[in-house]
PDB file of C-alpha atoms in Angstrom:
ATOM      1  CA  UNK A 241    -122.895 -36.503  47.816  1.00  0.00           C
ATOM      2  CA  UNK A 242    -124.342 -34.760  44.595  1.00  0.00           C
ATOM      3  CA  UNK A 243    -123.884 -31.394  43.672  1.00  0.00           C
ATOM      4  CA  UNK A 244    -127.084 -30.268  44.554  1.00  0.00           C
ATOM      5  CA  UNK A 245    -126.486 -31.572  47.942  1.00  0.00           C
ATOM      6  CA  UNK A 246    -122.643 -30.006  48.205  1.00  0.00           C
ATOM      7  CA  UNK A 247    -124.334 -26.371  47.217  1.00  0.00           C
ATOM      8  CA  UNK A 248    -127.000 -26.609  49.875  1.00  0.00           C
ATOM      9  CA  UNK A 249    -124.265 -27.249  52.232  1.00  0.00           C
ATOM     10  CA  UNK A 250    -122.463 -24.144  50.718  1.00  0.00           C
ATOM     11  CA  UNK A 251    -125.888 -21.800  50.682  1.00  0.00           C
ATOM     12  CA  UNK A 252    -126.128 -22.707  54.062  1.00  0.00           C
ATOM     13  CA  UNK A 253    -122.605 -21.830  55.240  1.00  0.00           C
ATOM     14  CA  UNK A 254    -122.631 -18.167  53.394  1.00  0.00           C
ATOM     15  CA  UNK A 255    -126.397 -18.046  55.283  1.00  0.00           C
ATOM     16  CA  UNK A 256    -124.234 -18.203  59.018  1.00  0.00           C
ATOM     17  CA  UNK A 257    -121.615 -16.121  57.737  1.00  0.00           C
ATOM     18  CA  UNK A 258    -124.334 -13.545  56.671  1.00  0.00           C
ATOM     19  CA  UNK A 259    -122.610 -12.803  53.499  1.00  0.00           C
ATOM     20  CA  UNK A 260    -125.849 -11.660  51.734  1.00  0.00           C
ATOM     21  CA  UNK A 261    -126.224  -9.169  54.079  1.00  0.00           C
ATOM     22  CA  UNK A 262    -125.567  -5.001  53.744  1.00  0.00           C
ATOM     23  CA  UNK A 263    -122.448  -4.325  56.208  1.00  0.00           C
ATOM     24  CA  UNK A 264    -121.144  -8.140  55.212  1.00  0.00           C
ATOM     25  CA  UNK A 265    -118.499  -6.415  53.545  1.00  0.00           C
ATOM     26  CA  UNK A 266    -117.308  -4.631  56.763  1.00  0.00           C
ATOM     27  CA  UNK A 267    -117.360  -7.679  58.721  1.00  0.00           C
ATOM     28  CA  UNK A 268    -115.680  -9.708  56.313  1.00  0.00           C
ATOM     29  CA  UNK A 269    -113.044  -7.040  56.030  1.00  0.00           C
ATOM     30  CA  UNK A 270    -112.380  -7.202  59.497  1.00  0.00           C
ATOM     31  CA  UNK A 271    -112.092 -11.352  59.743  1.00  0.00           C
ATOM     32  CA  UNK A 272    -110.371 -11.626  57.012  1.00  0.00           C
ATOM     33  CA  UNK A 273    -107.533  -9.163  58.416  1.00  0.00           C
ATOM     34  CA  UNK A 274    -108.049 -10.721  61.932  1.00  0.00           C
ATOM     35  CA  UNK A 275    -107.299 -13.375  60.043  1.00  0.00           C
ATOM     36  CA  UNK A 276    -104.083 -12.540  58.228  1.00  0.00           C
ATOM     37  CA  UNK A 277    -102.668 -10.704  61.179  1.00  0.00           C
ATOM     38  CA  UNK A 278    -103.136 -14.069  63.003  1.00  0.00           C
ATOM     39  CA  UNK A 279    -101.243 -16.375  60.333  1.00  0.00           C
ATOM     40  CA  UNK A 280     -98.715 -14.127  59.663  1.00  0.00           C
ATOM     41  CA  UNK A 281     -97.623 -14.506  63.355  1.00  0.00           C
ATOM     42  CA  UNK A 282     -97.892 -18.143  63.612  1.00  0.00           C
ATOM     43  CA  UNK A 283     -96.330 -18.768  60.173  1.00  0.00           C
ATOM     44  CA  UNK A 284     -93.581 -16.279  60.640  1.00  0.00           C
ATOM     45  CA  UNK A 285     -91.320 -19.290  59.327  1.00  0.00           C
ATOM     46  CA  UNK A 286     -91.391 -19.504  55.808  1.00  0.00           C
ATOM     47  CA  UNK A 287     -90.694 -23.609  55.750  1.00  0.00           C
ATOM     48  CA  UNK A 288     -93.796 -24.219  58.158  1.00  0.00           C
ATOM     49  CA  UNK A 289     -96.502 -23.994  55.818  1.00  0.00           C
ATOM     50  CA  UNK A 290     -94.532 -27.919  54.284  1.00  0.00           C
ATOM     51  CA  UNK A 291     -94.909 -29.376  57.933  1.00  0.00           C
ATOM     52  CA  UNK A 292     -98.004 -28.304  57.710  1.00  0.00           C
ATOM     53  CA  UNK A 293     -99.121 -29.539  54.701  1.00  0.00           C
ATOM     54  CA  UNK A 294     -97.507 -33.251  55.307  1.00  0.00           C
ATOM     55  CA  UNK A 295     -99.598 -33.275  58.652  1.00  0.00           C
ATOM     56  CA  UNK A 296    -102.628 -32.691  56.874  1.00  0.00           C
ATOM     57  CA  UNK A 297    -102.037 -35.585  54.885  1.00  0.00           C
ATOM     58  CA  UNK A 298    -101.005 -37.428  58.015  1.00  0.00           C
ATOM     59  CA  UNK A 299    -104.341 -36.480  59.302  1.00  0.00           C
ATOM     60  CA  UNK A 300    -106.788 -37.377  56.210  1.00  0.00           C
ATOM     61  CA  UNK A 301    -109.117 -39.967  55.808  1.00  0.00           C
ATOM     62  CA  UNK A 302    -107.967 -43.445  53.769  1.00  0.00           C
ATOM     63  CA  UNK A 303    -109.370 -46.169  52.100  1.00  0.00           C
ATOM     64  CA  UNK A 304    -108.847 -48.939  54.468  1.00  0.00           C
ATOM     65  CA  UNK A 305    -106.021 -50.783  53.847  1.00  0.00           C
ATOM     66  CA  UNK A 306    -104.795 -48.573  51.094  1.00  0.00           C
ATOM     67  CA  UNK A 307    -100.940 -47.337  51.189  1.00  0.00           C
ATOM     68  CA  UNK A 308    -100.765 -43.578  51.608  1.00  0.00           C
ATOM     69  CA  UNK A 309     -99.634 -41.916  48.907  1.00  0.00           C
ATOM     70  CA  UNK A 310     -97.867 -38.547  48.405  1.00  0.00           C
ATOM     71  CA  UNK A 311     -96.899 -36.263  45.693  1.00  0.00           C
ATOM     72  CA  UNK A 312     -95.176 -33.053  45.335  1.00  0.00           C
ATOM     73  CA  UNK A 313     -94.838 -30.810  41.822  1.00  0.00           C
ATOM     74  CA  UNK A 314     -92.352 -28.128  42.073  1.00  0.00           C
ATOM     75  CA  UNK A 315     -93.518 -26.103  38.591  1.00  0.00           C
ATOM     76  CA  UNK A 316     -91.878 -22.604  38.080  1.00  0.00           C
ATOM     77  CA  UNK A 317     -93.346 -20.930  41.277  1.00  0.00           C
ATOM     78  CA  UNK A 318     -96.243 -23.183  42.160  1.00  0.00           C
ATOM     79  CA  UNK A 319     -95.926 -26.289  44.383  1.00  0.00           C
ATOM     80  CA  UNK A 320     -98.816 -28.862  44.111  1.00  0.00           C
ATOM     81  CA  UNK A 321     -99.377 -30.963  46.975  1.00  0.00           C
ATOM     82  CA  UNK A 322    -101.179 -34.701  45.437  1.00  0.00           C
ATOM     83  CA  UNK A 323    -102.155 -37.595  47.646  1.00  0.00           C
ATOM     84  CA  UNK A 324    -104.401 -40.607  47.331  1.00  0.00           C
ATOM     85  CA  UNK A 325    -107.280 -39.291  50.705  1.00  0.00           C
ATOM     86  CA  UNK A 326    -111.182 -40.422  50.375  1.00  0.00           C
ATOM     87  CA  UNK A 327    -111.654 -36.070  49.895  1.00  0.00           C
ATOM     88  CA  UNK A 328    -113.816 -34.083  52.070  1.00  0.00           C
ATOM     89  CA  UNK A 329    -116.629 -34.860  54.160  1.00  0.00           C
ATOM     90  CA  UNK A 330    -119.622 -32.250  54.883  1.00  0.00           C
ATOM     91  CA  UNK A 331    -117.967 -31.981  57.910  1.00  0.00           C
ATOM     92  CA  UNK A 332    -114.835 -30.790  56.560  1.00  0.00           C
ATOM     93  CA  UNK A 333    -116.103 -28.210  54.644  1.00  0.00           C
ATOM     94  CA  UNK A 334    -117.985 -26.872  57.561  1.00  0.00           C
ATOM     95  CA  UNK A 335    -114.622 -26.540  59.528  1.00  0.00           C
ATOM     96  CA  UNK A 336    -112.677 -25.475  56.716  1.00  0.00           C
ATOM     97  CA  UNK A 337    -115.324 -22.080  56.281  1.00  0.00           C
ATOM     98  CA  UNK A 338    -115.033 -21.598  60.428  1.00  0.00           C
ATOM     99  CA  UNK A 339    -112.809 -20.401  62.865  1.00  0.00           C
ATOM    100  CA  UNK A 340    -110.856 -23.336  65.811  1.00  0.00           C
ATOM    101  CA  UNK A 341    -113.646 -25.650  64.198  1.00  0.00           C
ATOM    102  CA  UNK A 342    -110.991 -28.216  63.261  1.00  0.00           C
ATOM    103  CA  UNK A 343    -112.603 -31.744  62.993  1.00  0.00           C
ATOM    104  CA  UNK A 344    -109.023 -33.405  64.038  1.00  0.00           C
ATOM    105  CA  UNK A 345    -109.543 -34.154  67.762  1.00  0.00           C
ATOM    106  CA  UNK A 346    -108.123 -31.730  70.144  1.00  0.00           C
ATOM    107  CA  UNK A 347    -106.055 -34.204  72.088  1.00  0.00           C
ATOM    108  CA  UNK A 348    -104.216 -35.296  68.797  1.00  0.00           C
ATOM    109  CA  UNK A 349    -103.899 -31.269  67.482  1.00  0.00           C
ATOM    110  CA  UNK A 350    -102.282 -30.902  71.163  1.00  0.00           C
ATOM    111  CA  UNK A 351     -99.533 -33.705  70.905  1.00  0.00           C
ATOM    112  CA  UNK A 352     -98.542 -33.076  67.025  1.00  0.00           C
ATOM    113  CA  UNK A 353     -97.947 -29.269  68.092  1.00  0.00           C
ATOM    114  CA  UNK A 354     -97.834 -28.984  64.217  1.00  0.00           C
ATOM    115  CA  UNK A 355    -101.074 -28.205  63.259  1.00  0.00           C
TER     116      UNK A 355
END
């Protein structure tokens, strides 16, 4: 996809979202502490956030055939997470900006019980 074509997608998501919109603010301040409220339960463990990230790489998309690859970068008080995955789909995106819109299947999220 062209970049045209990956900031239509993104027009259209802040379109649903309504974040043009007078009282967007209001709403958005409310999901977004819905929101923190929510992963500061789950993630009450501060070591979860690594399973989580090495699940999400379990869970990408590959080249077929090609070795997956993983990198971590421990710099001063940043980790960066590397690996070798195709990148993300329109669909990702779409999931990524919504709420329980994960495009990993349900019965897979529900054996893993990681995330």
């Amino acid at each position: 996809r062209d970049v045209t074509q990956a900031e239509e997608v993104m027009g259209l998501i802040r379109e649903g979202f309504k974040l043009e919109d007078a009282g967007s603010s209001t709403l958005h301040k409310n999901l977004s502490g819905a929101l923190e409220r929510l992963s500061a339960d789950l993630y009450a463990d501060a070591h979860h956030h690594l399973f989580e990230i090495l699940q999400n790489f379990a869970d990408n998309n590959y080249a077929p055939g090609q070795q997956r690859r993983v990198r971590f970068i421990l710099t001063g008080s940043e980790l960066v997470a590397l690996n070798n995955e195709l990148g993300f789909s329109e669909e990702n995106v779409r999931a990524l900006c919504g709420v329980n819109a994960s495009t990993k299947p349900q019965e897979a999220a529900s054996k893993e019980k990681i995330g």
